[in-house]
Coordinates of C-alpha atoms in Angstrom, one line a residue:
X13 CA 0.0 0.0 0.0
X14 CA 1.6 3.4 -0.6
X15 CA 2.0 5.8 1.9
X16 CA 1.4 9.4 1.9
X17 CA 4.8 11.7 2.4
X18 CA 4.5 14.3 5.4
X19 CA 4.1 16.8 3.3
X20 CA 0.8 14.9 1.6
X21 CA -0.5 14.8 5.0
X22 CA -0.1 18.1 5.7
X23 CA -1.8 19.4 2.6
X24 CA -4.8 17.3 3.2
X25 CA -5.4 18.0 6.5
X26 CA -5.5 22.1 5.1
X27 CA -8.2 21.3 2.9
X28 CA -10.3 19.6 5.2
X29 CA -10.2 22.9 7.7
X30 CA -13.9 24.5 8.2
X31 CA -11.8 27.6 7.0
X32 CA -11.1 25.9 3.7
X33 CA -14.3 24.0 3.2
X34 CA -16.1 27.2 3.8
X35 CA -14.0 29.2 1.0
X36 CA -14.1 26.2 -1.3
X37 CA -18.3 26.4 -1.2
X38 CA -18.6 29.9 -1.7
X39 CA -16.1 29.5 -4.7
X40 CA -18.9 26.3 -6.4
X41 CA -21.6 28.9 -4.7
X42 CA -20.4 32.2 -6.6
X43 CA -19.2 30.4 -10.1
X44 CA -23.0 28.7 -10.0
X45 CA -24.8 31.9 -10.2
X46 CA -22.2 33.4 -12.5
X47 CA -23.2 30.5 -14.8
X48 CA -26.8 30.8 -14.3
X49 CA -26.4 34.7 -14.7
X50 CA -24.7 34.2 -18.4
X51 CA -27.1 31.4 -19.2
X52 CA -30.3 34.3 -18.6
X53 CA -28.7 36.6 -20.2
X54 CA -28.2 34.7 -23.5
X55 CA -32.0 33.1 -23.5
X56 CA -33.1 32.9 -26.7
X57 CA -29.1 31.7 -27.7
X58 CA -27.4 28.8 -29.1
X59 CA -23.8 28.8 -28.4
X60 CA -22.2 27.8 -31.1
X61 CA -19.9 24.1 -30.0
X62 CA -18.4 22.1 -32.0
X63 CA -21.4 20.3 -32.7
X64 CA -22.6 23.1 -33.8
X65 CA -23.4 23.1 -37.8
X66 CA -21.4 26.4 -38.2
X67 CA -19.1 25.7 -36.0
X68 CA -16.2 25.1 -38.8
X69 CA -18.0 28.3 -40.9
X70 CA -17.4 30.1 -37.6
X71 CA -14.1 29.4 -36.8
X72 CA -13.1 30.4 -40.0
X73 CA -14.6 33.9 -40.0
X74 CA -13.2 34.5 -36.4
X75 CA -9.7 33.3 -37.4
X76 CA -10.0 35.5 -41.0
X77 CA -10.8 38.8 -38.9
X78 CA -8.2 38.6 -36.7
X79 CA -5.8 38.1 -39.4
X80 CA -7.2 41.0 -41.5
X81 CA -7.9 43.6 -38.2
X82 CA -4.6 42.1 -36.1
X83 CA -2.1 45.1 -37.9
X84 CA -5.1 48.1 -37.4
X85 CA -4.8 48.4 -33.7
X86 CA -2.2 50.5 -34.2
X87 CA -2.9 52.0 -37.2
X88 CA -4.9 55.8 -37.6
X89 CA -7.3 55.9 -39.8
X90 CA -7.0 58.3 -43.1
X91 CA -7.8 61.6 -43.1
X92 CA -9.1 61.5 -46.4
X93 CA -10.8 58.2 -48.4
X94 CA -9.9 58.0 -52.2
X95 CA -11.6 56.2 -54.9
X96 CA -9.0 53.5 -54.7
X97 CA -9.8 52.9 -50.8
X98 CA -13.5 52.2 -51.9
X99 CA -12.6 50.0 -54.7
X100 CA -10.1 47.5 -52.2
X101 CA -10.4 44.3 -51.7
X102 CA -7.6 42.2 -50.0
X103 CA -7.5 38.2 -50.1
X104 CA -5.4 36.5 -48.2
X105 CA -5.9 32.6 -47.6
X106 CA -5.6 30.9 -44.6
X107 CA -4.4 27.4 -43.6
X108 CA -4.9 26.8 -39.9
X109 CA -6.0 24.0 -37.4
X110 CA -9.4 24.2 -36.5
X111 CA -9.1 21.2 -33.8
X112 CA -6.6 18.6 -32.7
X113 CA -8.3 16.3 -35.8
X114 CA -7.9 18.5 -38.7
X115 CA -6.7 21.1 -40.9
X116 CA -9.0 23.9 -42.7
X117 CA -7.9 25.5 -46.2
X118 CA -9.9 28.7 -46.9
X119 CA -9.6 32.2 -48.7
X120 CA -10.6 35.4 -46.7
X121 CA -11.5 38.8 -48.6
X122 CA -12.1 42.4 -46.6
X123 CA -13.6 45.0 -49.0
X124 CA -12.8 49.1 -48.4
X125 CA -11.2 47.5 -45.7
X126 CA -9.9 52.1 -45.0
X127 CA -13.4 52.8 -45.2
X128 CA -15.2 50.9 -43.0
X129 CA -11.8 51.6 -40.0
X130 CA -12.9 55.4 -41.0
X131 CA -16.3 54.4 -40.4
X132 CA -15.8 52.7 -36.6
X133 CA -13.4 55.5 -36.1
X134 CA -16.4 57.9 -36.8
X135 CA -18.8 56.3 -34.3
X136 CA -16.0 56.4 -32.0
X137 CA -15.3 52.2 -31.5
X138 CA -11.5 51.6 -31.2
X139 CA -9.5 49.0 -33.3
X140 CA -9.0 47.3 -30.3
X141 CA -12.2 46.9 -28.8
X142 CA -13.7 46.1 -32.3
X143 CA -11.0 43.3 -32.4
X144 CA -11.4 42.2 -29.1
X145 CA -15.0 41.5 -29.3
X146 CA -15.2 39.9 -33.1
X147 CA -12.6 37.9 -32.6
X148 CA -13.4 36.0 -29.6
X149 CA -11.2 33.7 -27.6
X150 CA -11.4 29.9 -27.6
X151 CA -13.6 29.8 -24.3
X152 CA -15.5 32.7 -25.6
X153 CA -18.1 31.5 -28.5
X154 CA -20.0 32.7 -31.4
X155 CA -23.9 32.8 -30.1
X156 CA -26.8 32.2 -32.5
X157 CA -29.8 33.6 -32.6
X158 CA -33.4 31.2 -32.0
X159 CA -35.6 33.8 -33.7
X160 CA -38.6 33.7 -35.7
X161 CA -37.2 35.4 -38.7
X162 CA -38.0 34.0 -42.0
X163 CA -34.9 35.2 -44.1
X164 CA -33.1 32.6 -44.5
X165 CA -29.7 34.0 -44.0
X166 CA -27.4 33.5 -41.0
X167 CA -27.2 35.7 -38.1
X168 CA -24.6 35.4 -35.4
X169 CA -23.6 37.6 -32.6
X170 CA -20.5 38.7 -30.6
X171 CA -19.9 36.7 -27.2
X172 CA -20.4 40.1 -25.7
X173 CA -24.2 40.9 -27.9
X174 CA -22.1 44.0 -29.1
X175 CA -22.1 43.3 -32.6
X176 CA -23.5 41.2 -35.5
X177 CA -22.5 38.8 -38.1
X178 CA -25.0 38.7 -41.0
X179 CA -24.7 36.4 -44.1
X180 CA -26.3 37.8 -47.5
X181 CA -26.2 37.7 -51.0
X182 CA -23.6 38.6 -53.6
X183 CA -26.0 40.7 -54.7
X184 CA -26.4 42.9 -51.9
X185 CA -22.9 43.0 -51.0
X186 CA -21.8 44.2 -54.2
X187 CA -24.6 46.7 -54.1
X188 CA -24.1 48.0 -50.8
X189 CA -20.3 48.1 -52.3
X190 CA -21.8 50.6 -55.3
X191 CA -23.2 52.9 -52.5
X192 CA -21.3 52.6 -50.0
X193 CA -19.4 56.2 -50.4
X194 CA -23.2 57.3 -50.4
X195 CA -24.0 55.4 -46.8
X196 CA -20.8 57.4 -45.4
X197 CA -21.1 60.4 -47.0
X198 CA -25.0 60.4 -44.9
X199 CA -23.0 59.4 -41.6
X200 CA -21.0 62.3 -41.6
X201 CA -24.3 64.7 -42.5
X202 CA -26.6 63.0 -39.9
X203 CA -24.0 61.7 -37.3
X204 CA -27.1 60.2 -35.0
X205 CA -28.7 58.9 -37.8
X206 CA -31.4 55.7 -37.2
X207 CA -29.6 53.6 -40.1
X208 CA -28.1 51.0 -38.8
X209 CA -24.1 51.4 -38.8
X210 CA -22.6 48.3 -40.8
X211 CA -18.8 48.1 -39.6
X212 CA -17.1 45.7 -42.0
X213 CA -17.8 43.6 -45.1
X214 CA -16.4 40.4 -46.0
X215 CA -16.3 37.0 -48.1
X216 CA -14.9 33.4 -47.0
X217 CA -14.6 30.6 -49.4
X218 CA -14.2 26.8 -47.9
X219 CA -12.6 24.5 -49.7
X220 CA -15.5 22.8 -51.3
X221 CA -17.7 25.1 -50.4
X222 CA -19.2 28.6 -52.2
X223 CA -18.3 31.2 -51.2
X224 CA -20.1 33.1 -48.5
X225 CA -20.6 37.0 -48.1
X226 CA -20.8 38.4 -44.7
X227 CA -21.3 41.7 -43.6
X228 CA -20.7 43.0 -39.5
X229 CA -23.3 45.1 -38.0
X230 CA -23.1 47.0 -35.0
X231 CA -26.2 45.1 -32.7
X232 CA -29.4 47.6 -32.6
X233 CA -30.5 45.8 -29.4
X234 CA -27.6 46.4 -27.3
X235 CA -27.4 45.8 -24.3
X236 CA -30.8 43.9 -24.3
X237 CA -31.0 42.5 -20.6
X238 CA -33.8 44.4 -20.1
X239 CA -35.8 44.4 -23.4
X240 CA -39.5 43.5 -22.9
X241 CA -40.8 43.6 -26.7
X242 CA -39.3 43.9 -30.3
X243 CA -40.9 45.3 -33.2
X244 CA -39.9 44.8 -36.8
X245 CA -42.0 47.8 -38.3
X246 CA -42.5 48.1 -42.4
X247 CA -45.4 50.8 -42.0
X248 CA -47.7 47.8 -44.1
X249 CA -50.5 45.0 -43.1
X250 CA -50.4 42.3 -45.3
X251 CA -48.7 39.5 -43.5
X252 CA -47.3 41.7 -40.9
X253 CA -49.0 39.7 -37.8
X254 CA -46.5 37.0 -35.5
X255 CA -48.5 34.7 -33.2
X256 CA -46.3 35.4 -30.0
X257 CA -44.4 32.7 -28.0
X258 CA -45.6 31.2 -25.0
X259 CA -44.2 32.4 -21.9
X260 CA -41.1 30.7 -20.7
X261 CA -40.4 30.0 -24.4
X262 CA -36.8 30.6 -25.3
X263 CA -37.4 32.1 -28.9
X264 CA -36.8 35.2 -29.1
X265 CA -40.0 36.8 -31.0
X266 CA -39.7 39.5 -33.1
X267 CA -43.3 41.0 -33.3
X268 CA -44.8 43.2 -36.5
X269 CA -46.8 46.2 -37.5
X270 CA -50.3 44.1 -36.9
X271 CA -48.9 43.5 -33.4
X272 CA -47.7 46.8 -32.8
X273 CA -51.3 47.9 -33.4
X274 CA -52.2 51.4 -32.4
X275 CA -49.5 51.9 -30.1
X276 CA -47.1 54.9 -30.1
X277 CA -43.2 55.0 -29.7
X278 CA -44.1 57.8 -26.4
X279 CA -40.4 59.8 -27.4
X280 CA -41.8 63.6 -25.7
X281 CA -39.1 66.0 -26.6
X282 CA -37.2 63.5 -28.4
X283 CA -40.0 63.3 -31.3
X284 CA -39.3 66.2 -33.2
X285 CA -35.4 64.9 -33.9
X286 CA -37.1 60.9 -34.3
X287 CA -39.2 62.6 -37.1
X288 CA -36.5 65.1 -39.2
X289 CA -34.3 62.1 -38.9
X290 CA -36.7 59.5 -40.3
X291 CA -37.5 61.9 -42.9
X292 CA -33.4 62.3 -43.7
X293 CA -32.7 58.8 -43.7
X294 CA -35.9 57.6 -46.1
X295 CA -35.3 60.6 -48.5
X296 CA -31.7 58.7 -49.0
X297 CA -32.8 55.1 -48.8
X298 CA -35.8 56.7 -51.9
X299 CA -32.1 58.0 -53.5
X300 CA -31.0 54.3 -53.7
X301 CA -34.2 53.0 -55.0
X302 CA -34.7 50.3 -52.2
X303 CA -37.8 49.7 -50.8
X304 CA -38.8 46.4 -47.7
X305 CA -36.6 48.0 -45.0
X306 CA -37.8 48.1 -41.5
X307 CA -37.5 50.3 -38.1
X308 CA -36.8 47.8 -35.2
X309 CA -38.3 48.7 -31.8
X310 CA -36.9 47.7 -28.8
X311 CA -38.6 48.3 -25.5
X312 CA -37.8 48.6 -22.1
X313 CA -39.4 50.7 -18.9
X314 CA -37.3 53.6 -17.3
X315 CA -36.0 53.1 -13.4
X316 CA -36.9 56.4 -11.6
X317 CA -33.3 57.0 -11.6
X318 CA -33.1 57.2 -15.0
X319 CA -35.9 59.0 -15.1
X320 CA -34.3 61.9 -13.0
X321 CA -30.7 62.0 -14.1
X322 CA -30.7 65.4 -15.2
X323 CA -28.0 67.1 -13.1
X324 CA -25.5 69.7 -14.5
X325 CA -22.3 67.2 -14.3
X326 CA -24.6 64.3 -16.0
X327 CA -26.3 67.1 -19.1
X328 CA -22.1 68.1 -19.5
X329 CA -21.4 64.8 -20.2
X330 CA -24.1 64.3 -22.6
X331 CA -23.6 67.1 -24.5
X332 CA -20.1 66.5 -24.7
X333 CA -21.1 62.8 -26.3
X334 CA -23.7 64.9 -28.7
X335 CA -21.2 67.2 -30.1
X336 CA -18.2 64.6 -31.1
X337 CA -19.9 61.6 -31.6
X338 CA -19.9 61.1 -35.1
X339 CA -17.1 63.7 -36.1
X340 CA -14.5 62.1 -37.5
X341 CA -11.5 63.6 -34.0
X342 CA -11.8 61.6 -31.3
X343 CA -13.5 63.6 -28.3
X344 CA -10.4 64.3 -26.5
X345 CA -8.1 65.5 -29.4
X346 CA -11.4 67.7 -30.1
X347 CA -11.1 69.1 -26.3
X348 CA -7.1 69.6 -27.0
X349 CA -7.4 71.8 -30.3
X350 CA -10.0 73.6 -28.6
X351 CA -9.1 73.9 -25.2
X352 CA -10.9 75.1 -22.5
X353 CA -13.0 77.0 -23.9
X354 CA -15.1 74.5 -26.0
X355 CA -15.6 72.9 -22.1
X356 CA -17.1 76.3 -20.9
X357 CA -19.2 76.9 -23.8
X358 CA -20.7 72.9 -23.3
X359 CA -21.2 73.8 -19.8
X360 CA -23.3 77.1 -20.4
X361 CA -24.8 74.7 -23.3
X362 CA -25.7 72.7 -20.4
X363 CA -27.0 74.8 -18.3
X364 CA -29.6 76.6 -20.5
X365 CA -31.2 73.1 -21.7
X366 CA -34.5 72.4 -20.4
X367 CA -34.8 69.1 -17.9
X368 CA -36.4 67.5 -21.1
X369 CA -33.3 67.5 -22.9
X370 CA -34.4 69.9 -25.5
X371 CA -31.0 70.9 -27.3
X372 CA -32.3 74.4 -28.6
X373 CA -29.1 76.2 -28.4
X374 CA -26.7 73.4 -30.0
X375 CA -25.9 73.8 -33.5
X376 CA -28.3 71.0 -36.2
X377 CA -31.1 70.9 -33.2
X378 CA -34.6 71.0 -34.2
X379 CA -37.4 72.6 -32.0
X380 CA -39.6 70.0 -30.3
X381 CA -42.5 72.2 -31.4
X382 CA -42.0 72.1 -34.9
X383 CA -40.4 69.1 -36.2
X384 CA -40.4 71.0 -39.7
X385 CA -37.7 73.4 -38.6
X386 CA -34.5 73.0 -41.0
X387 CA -31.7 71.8 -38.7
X388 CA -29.4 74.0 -41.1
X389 CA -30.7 77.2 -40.1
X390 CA -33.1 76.7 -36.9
X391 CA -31.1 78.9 -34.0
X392 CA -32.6 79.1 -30.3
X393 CA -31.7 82.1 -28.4
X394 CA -30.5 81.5 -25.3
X395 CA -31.4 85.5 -23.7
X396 CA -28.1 86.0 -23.4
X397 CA -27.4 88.4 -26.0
X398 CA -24.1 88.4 -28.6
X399 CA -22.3 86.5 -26.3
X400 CA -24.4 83.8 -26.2
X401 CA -24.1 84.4 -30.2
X402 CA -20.9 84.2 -30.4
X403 CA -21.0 80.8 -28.4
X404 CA -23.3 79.4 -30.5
X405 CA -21.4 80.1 -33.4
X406 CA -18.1 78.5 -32.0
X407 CA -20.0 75.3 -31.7
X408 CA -21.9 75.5 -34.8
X409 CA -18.6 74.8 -36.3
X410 CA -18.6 71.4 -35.5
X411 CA -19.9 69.1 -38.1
X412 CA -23.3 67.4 -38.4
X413 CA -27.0 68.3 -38.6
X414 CA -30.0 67.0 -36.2
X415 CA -28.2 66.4 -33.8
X416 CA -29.6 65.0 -29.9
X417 CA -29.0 64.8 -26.3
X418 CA -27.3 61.2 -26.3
X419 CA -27.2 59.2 -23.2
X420 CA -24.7 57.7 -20.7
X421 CA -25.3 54.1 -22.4
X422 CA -23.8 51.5 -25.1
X423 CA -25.0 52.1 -28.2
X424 CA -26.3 55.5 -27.7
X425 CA -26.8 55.9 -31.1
X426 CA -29.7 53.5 -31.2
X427 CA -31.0 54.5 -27.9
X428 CA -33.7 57.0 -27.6
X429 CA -35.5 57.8 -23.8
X430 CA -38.8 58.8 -23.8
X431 CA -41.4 60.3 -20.7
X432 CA -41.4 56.3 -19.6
X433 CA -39.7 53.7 -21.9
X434 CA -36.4 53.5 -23.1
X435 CA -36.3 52.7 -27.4
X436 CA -34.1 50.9 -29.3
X437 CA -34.5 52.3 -33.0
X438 CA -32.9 51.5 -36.0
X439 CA -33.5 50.9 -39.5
X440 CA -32.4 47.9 -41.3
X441 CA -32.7 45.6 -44.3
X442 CA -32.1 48.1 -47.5
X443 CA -30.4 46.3 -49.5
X444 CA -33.8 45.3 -52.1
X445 CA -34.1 47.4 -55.1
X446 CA -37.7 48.2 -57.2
X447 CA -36.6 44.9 -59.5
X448 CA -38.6 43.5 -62.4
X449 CA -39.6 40.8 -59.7
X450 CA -40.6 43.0 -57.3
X451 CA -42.7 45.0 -59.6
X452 CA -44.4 41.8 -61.0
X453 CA -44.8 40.5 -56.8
X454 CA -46.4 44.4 -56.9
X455 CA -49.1 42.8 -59.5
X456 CA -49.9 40.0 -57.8
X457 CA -50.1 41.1 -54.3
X458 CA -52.8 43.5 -55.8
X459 CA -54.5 40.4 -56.2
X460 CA -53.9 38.9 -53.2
X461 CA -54.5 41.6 -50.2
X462 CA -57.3 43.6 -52.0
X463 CA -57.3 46.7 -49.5
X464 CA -54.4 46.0 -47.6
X465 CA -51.2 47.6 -47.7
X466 CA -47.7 45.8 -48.4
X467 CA -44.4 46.0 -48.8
X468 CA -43.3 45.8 -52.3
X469 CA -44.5 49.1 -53.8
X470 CA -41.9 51.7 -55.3
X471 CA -39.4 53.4 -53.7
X472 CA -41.1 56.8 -53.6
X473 CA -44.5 55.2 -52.0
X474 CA -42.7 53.1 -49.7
X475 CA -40.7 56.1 -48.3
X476 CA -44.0 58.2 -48.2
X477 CA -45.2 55.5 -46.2
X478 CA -43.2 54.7 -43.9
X479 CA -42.5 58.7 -42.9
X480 CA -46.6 58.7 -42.1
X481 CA -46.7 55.8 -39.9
X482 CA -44.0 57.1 -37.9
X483 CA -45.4 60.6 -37.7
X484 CA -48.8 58.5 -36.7
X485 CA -47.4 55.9 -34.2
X486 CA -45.2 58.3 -32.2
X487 CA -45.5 61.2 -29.5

């Protein structure tokens, strides 16, 4: 029989001390509610294992972004995008080991590869951060969604719910390719614009496979611990009704108009900037010809604190956010060229806003009164006279028009508070052009849904549309 060394002894005895017992069950105590923590907040997930169907698809992506976004963390974006930076595309294949079994021989292609850096630069996401949460670890997976959506394409999120991975077409990719100086061009006019804020584009092609296009989203419903119902809104009737899930059921359902009914998005003050910026973003999206995109709702209620967080330091902060995000400095090289007295002039800013959050005095604001104002011209007094003037016309420097009050949160760009809920809004899917088959589905739905409205009419009508049901379904 072998016998245990003094120093075995010793160590045993240790571990079976009340001291030690105690410490090691509050160690199992603490990592079990960490575990059921993460598992509630990813209901309505599949993590993605290696049993996974995607699971070799997936590896591959992750493995071809951090190859292709590995050299950027340390890299500044351009001041100024050419033609040629549009028109890149860089391939680069890829030989790695996917598990201990086998090998996996693929080809990986980024497209404006400058363009879309520009672009996260913009929206102020960091190369790092970007790459840190696409790229996850080997512990840290790949979730997919268990929705109701009818697509047909393959959606996939970050570990962290931060951003998406969407498969689609050829076709789409190389339109949005054809536009894409278009989509940025918008960002920098409307730097809070509702379009949702696509972050990089790419293809992969398997070795016996075809090749698959993939584009990376930013995640409309982040963070969405706390979201209670999502809308996917196309201002139509026809086939826009989704029997809801049972309770406890861990699909995550994604409701429509029919649903939605005759409620309102209840935005108060916020309104008058929801409706000037619909009305930018669908006088573009008319531009492009596309019709079939929708505004997705997310909804959650306000806590009373964040009902009442309109102190001085807090509305500083927020206009701060207002005023850079979506210029193409960073916030604090802003503050440096300008010095102190951009921080003054935020502060005063501040100070003369209503509680509402009405941003009267700040430069692309548009009054909550008359949501017809044009943000180029519309100019709030402050009673203050030519120096408040002369403020204002420091600021109105900065670029951007219809500009709002951001919040303290993730994703503020998609984040609007109202008098009670908290809205995620953004608008998606506008990739589908007024095609020969889309004007012959026109015809027959017609036919079909005799007095009901639906979604494949042209352009023009489908922006006209959509602008009315918003102006009807909000307040």
């Amino acid at each position: 029989m072998e016998r245990k060394n003094d120093s075995d002894m010793a160590e045993t005895e240790e571990e079976l001390t009340p001291v030690a017992f105690k410490q090691t069950s509050r160690k199992r105590s603490d990592k079990k509610i960490s575990v059921l923590w993460l598992r509630w907040k990813r209901r309505g997930m599949v993590e993605i294992m290696s049993d996974h169907r995607r699971w070799t698809l997936t590896n591959c992506v992750r493995i071809g972004l951090e190859k292709a976004l590995a050299d950027r963390t340390h890299m500044k974006p351009i001041e100024e995008l050419t033609k040629d930076d549009y028109e890149d595309i860089r391939s680069k294949r890829h030989t790695e080991t996917l598990d201990k079994k086998s090998q996996q021989s693929f080809e990986f292609a980024t497209y404006a590869g400058e363009v879309f850096a520009t672009l996260r630069n913009i929206i102020n996401i960091s190369e790092e951060e970007y790459l840190n949460s696409v790229t996850p670890m080997a512990n840290r997976r790949y979730l997919e969604f268990i929705s109701n959506s009818k697509s047909g394409q393959d959606f996939f999120l970050t570990p962290d719910k931060r951003f998406m991975i969407k498969t689609q077409t050829k076709k789409e990719t190389y339109f949005f390719l054809e536009h894409l100086r278009t989509y940025i061009e918008h960002f920098k006019k409307y730097p809070h614009t509702l379009m949702v804020k696509f972050l990089g584009l790419h293809n992969i092609k398997l070795k016996g496979k075809k090749r698959l296009y993939f584009i990376v989203m930013q995640s409309i419903f982040y963070p969405d611990e706390r979201i209670r119902e999502r809308y996917d809104i196309k201002a139509c009737q026809a086939s826009r009704y989704v029997l809801p899930e049972k309770d406890g059921s861990q699909i995550i359902t994604v409701l429509k108009d029919n649903n939605f009914g005759d409620n309102k998005i209840n935005l108060g003050s916020n309104r008058a900037w929801f409706l000037q910026q619909v009305q930018a973003d669908t006088e573009l999206l008319e531009e492009l010809g596309v019709l079939d995109y929708s505004l997705l709702v997310g909804i959650t209620e306000l806590h009373s604190d964040e009902k009442n967080s309109q102190d001085l330091a807090s509305l500083v902060q927020r206009v701060t956010k207002s005023l850079h995000h979506g210029s193409p400095e960073k916030s604090a090289n802003h503050a440096k060229s300008t010095g102190s007295t951009l921080h003054e002039e935020i502060s005063h800013s501040a100070a003369t806003l209503p509680v509402n959050g009405v941003m009267g005095s700040l430069p692309g604001m548009v009054d909550s009164d008359d949501p017809q104002t044009d943000p180029t011209v519309h100019h709030t007094s402050t009673g203050h006279g030519a120096e408040a003037d002369s403020k204002y016309n420091m600021i109105a420097n900065i670029p951007g028009l219809n500009r709002r009050l951001l919040l303290n949160t993730p994703n503020n760009l998609h984040i609007v508070d109202g008098e009670e809920y908290r809205y995620f809004l953004g608008i998606i899917d506008f990739f589908v052009t007024y095609s020969l088959k889309k004007k012959l589905e026109n015809l027959w739905k017609k036919i079909r849904f005799p007095g009901q409205s639906f979604s494949t009419v042209p352009p023009k009508a489908y922006a006209e549309r959509f602008r009315k049901y918003m102006a009807e379904h909000s307040e």
